[in-house]
mmCIF file with all atom_site columns, C-alpha atoms in Angstrom:
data_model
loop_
_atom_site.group_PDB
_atom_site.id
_atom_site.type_symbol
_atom_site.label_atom_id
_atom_site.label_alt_id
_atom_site.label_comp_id
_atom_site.label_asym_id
_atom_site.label_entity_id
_atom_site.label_seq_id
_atom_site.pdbx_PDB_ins_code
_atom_site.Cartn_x
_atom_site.Cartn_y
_atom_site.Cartn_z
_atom_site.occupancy
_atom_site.B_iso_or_equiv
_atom_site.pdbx_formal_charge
_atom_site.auth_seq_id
_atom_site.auth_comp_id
_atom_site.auth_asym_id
_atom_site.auth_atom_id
_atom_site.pdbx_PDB_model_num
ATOM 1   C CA . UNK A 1 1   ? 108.122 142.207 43.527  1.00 40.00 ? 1278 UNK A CA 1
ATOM 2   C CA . UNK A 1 2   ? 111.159 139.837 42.212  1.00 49.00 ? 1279 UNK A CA 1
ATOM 3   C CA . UNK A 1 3   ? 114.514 140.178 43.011  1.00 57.00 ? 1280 UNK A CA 1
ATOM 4   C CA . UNK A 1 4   ? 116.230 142.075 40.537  1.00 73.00 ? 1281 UNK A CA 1
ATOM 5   C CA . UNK A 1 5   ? 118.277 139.776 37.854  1.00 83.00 ? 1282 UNK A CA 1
ATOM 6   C CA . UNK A 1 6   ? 121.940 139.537 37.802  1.00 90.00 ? 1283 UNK A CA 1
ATOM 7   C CA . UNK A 1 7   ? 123.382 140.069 34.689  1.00 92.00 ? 1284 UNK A CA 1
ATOM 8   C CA . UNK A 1 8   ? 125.140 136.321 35.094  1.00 94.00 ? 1285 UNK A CA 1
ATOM 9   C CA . UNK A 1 9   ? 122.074 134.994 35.721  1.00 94.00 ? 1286 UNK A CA 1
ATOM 10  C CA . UNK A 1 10  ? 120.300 136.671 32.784  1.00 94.00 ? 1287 UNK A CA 1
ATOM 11  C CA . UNK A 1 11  ? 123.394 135.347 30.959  1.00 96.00 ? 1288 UNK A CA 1
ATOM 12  C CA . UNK A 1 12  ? 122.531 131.606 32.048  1.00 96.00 ? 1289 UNK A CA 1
ATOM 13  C CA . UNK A 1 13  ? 118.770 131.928 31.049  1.00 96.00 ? 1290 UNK A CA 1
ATOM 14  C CA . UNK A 1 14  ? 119.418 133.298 28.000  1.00 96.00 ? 1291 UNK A CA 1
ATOM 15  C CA . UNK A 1 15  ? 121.829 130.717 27.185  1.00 96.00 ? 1292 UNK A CA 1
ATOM 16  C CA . UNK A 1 16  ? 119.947 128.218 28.013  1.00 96.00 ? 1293 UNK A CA 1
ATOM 17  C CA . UNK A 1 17  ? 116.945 129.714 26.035  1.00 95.00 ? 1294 UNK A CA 1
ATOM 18  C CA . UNK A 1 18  ? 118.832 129.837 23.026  1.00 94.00 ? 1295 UNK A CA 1
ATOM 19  C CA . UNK A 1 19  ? 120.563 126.068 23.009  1.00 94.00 ? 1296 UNK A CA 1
ATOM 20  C CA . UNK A 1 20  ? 116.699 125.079 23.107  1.00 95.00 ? 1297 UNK A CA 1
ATOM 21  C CA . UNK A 1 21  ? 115.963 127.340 20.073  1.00 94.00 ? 1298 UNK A CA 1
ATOM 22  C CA . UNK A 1 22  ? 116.760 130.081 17.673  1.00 95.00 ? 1299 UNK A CA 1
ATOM 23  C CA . UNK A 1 23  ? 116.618 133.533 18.545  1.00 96.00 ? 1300 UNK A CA 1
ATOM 24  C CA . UNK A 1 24  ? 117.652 137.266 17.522  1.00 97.00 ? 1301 UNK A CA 1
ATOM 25  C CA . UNK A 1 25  ? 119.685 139.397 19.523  1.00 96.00 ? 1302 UNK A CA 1
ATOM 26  C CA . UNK A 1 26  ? 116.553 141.816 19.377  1.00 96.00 ? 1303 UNK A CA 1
ATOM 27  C CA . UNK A 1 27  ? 114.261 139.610 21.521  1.00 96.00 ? 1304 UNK A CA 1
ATOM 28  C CA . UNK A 1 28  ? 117.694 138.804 24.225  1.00 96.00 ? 1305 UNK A CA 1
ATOM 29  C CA . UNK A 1 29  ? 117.266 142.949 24.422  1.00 96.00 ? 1306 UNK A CA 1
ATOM 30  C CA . UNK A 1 30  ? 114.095 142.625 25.320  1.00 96.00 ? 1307 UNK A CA 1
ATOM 31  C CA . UNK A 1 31  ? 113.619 140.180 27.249  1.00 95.00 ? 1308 UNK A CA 1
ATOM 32  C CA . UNK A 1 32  ? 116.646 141.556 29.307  1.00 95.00 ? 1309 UNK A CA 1
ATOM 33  C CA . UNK A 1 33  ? 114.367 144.856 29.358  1.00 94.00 ? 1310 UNK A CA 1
ATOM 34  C CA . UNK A 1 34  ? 111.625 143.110 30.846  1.00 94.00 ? 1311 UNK A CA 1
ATOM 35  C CA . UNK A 1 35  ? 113.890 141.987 33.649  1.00 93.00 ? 1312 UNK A CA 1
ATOM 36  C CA . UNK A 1 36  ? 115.105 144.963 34.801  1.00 92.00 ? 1313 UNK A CA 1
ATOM 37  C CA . UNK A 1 37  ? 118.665 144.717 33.295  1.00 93.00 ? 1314 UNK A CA 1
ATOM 38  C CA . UNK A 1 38  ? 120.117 148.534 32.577  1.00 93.00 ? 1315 UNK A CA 1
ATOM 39  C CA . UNK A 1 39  ? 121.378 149.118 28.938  1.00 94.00 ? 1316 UNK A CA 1
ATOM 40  C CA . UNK A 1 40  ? 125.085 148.442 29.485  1.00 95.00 ? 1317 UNK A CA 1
ATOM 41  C CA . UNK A 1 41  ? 124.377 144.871 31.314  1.00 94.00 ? 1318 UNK A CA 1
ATOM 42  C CA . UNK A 1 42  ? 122.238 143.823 28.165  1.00 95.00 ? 1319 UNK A CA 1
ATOM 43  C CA . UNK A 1 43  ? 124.844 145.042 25.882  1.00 96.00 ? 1320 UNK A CA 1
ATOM 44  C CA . UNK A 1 44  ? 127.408 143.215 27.513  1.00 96.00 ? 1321 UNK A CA 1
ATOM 45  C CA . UNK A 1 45  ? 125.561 139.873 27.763  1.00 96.00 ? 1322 UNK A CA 1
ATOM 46  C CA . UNK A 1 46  ? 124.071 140.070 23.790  1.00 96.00 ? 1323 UNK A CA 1
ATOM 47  C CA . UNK A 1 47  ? 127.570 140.502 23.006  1.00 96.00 ? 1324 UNK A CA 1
ATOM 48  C CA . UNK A 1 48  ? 128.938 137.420 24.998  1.00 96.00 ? 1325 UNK A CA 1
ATOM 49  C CA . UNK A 1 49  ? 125.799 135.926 23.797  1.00 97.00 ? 1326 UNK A CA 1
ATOM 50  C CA . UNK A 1 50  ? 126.731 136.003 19.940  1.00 96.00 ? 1327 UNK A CA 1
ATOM 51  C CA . UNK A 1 51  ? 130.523 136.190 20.524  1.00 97.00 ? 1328 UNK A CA 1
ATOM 52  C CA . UNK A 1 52  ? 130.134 132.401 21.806  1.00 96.00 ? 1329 UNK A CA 1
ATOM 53  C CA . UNK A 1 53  ? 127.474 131.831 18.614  1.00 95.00 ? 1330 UNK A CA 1
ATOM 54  C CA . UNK A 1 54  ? 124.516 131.230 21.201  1.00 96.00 ? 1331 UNK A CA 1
ATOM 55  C CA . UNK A 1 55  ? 123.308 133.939 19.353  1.00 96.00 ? 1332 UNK A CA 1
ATOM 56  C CA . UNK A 1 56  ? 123.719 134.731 15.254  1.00 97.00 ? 1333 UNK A CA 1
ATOM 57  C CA . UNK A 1 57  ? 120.563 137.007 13.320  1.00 97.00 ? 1334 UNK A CA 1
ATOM 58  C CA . UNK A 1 58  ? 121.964 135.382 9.844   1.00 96.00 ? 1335 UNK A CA 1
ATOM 59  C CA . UNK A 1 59  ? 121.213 131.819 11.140  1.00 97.00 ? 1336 UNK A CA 1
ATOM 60  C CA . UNK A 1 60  ? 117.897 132.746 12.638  1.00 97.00 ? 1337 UNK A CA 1
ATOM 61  C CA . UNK A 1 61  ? 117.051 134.395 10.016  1.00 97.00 ? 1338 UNK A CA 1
ATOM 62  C CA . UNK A 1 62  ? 117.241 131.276 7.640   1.00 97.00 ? 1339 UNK A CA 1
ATOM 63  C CA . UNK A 1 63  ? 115.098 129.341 10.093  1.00 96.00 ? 1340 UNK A CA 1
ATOM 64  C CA . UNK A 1 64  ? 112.731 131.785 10.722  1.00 97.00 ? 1341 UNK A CA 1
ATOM 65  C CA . UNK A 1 65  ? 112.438 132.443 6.429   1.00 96.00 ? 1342 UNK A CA 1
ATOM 66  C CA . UNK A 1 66  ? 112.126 128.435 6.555   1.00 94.00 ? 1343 UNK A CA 1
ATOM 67  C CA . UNK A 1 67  ? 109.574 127.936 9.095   1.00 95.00 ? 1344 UNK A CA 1
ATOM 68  C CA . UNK A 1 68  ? 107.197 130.695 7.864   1.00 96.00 ? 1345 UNK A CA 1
ATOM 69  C CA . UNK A 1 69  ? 107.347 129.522 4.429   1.00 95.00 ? 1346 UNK A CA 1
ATOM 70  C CA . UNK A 1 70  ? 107.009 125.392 5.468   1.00 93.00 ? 1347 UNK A CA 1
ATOM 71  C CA . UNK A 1 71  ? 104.358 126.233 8.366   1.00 95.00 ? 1348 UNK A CA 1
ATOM 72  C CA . UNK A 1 72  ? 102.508 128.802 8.068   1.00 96.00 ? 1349 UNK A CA 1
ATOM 73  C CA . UNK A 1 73  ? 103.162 129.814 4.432   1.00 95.00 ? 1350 UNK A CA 1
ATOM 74  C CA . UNK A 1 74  ? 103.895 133.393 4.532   1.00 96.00 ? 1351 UNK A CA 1
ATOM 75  C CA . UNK A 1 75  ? 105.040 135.153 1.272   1.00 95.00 ? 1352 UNK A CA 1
ATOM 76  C CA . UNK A 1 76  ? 108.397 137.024 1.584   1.00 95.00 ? 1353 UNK A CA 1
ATOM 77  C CA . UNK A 1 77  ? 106.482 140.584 2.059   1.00 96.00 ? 1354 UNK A CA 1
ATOM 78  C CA . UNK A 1 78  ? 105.422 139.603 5.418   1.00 97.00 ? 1355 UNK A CA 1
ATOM 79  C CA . UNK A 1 79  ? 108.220 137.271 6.132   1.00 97.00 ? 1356 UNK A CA 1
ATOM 80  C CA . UNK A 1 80  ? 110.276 140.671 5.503   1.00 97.00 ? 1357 UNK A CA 1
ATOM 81  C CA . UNK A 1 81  ? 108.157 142.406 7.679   1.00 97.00 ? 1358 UNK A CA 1
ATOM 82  C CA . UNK A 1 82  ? 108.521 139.440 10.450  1.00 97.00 ? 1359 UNK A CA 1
ATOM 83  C CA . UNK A 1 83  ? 112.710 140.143 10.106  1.00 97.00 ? 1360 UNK A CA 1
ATOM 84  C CA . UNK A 1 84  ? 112.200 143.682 9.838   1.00 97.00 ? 1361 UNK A CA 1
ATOM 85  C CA . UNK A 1 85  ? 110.117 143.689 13.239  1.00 97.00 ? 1362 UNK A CA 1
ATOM 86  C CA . UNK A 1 86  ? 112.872 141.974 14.871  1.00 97.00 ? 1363 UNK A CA 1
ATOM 87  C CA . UNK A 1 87  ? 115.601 144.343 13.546  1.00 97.00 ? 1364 UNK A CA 1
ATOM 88  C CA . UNK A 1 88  ? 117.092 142.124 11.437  1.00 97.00 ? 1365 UNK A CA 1
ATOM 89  C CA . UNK A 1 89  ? 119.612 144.246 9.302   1.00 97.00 ? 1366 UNK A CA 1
ATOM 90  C CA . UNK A 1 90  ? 118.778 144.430 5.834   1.00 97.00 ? 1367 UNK A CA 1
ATOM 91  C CA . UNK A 1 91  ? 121.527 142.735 4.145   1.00 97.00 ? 1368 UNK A CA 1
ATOM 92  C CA . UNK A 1 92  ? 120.683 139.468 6.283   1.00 97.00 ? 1369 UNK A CA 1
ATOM 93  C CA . UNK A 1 93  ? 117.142 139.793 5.601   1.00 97.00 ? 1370 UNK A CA 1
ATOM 94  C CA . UNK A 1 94  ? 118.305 139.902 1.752   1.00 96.00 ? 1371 UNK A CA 1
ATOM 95  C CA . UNK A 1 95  ? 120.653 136.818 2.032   1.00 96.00 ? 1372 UNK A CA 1
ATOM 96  C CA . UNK A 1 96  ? 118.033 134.547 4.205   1.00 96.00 ? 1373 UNK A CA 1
ATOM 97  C CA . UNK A 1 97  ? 115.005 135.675 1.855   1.00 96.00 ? 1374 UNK A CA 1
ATOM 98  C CA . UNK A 1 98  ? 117.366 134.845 -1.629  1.00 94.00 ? 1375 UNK A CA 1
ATOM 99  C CA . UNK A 1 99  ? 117.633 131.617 0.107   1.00 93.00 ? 1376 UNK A CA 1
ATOM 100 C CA . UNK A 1 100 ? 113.891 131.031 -0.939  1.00 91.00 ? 1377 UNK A CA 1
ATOM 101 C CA . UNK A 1 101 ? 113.454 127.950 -3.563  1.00 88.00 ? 1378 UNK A CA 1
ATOM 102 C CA . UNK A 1 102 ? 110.968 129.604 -6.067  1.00 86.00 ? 1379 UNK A CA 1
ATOM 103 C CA . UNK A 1 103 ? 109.575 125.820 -6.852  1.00 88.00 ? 1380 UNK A CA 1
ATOM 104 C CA . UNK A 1 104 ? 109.128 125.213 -2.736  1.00 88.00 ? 1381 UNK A CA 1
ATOM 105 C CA . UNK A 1 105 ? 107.523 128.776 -2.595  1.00 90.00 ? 1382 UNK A CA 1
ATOM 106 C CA . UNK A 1 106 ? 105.465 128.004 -5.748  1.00 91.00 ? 1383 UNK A CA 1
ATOM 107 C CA . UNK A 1 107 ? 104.563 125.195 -4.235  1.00 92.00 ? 1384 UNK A CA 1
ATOM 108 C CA . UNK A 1 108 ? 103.378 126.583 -1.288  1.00 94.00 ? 1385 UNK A CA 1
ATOM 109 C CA . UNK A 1 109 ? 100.911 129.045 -2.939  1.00 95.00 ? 1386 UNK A CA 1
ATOM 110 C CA . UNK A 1 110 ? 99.585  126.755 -5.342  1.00 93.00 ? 1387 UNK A CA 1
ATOM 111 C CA . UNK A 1 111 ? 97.646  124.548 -3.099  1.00 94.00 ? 1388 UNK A CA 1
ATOM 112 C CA . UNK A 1 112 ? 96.671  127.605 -0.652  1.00 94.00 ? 1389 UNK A CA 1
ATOM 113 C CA . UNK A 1 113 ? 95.322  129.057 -3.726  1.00 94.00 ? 1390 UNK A CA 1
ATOM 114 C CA . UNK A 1 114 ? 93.681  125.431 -4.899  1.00 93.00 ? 1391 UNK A CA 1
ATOM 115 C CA . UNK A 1 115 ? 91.965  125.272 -1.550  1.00 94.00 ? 1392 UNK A CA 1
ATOM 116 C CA . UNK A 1 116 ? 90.724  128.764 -0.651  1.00 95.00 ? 1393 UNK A CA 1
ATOM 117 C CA . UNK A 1 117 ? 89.326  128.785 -4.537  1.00 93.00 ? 1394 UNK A CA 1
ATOM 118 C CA . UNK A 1 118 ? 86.919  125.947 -2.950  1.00 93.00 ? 1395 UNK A CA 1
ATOM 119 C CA . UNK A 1 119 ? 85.675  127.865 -0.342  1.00 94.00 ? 1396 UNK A CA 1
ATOM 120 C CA . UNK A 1 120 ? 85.150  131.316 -1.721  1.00 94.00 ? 1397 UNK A CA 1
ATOM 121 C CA . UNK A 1 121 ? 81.979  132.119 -2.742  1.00 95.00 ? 1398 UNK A CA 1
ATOM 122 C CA . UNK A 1 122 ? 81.810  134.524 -5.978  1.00 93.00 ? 1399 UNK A CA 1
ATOM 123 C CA . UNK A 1 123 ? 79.445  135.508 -8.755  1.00 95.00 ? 1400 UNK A CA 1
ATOM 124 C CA . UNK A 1 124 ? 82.287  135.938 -11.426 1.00 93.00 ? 1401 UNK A CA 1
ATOM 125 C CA . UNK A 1 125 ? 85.253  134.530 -12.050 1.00 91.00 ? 1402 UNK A CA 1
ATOM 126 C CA . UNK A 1 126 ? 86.902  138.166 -12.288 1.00 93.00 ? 1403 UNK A CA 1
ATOM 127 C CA . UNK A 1 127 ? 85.078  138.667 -8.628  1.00 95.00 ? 1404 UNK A CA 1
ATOM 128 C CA . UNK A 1 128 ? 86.726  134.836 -7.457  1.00 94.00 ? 1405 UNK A CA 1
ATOM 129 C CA . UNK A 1 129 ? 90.698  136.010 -8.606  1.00 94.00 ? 1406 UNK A CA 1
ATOM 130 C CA . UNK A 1 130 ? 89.966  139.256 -7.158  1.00 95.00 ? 1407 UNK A CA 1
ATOM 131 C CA . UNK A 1 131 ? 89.448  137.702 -3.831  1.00 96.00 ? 1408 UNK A CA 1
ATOM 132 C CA . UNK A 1 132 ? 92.194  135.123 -4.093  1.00 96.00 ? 1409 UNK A CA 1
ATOM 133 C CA . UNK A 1 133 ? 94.570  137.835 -5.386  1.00 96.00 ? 1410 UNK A CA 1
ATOM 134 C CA . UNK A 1 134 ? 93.594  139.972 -1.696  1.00 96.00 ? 1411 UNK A CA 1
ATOM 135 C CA . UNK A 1 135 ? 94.179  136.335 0.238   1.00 97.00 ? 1412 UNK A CA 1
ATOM 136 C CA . UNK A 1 136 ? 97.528  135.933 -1.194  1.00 96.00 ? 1413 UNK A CA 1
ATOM 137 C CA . UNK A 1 137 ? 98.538  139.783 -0.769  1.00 96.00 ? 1414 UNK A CA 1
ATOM 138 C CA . UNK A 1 138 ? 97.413  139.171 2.912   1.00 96.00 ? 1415 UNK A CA 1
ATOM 139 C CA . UNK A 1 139 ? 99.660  136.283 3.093   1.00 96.00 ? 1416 UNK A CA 1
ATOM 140 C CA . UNK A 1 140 ? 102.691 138.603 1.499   1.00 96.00 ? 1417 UNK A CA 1
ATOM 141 C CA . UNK A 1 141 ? 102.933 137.239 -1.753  1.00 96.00 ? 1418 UNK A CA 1
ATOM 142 C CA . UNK A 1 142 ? 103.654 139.254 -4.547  1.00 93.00 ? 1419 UNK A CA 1
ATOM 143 C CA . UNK A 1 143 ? 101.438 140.048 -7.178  1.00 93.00 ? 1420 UNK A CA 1
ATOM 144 C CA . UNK A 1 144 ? 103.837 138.432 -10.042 1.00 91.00 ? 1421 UNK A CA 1
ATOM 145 C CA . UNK A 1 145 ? 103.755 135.195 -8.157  1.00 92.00 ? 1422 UNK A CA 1
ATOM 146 C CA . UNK A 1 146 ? 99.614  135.408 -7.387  1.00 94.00 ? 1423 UNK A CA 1
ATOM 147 C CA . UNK A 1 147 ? 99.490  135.659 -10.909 1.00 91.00 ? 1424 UNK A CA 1
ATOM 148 C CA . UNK A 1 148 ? 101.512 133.232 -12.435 1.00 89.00 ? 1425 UNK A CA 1
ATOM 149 C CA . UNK A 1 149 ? 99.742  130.400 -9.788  1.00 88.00 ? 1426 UNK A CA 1
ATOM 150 C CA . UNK A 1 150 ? 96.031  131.578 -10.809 1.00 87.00 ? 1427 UNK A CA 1
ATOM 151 C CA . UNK A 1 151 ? 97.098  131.912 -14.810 1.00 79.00 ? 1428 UNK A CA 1
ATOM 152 C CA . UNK A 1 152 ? 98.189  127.828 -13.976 1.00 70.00 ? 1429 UNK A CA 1
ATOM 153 C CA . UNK A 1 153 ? 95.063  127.168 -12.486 1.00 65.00 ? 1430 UNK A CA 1
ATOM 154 C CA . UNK A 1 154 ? 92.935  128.418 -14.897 1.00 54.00 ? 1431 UNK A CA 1
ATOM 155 C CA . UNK A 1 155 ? 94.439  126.501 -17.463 1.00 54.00 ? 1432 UNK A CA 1
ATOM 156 C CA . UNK A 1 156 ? 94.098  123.716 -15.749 1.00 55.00 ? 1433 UNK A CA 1
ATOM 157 C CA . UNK A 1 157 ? 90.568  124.205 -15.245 1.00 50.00 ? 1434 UNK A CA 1
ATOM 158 C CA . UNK A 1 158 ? 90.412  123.868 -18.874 1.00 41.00 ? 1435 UNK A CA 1
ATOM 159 C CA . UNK A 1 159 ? 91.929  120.771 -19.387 1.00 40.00 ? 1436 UNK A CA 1
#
């Protein structure tokens, strides 16, 4: 078994950890956990942590709202969920989700839509939305949004 962690030394990795990359004060918890580190160590290092801004849940929460929409383009239900899993508060969530462009996330959807349209296989075209509406729920889009993309690519189809 490892040597138990000190807490400066947790302090040091973590640090260094999050100059490389953005991260919530929920995974420094738990990876602190993992180590062995009682409850008032961790506290005291996720404190020092964010009090010298190596740590801040409203800036990872705009990257990680970012990222999931650019990359793997999530829909804000399960981007929420993502934050909410971390135990992001609420009010951040709020703030980094508003920060969504509708056009960007529109134009996200639209092509995710165009393509999984080509490679569905359906008898109707009620039974074809059906199945791209349950793709794009799955993804965390709302249904207002699903909608509005298919109603533009029907008419398009009938150009």
């Amino acid at each position: 078994m490892e040597k138990e962690m000190t807490e400066q030394e947790a302090y040091l990795q973590l640090a260094a950890l999050c100059a490389q990359a953005e991260h919530c004060q929920q995974e420094m918890l738990d990876k602190m956990k993992r180590w062995g580190l009682d409850d008032e160590a961790r506290q005291r290092v996720t404190a020092r942590l964010v009090k010298e801004r190596y740590v801040d849940d409203e800036r990872y929460a705009r990257a990680y709202v970012k990222d999931k929409v650019r990359y793997q383009k999530w829909g804000r239900r399960k981007i929420q969920q993502g934050l909410w899993q971390k135990r992001i508060a609420d009010d951040i969530q709020q703030r980094a989700l508003d920060g969504i462009d509708d056009e960007e996330y529109l134009n996200v959807l639209r092509p995710l839509l165009k393509q999984k349209r080509k490679s569905t296989k359906a008898d109707s075209d009620y039974e074809l939305n059906r199945k791209l509406v349950r793709f794009a729920l799955g993804r965390g889009f709302t249904f207002d949004i699903i909608r509005q993309c298919l109603d533009v690519e029907c008419e398009e189809d009938y150009d």
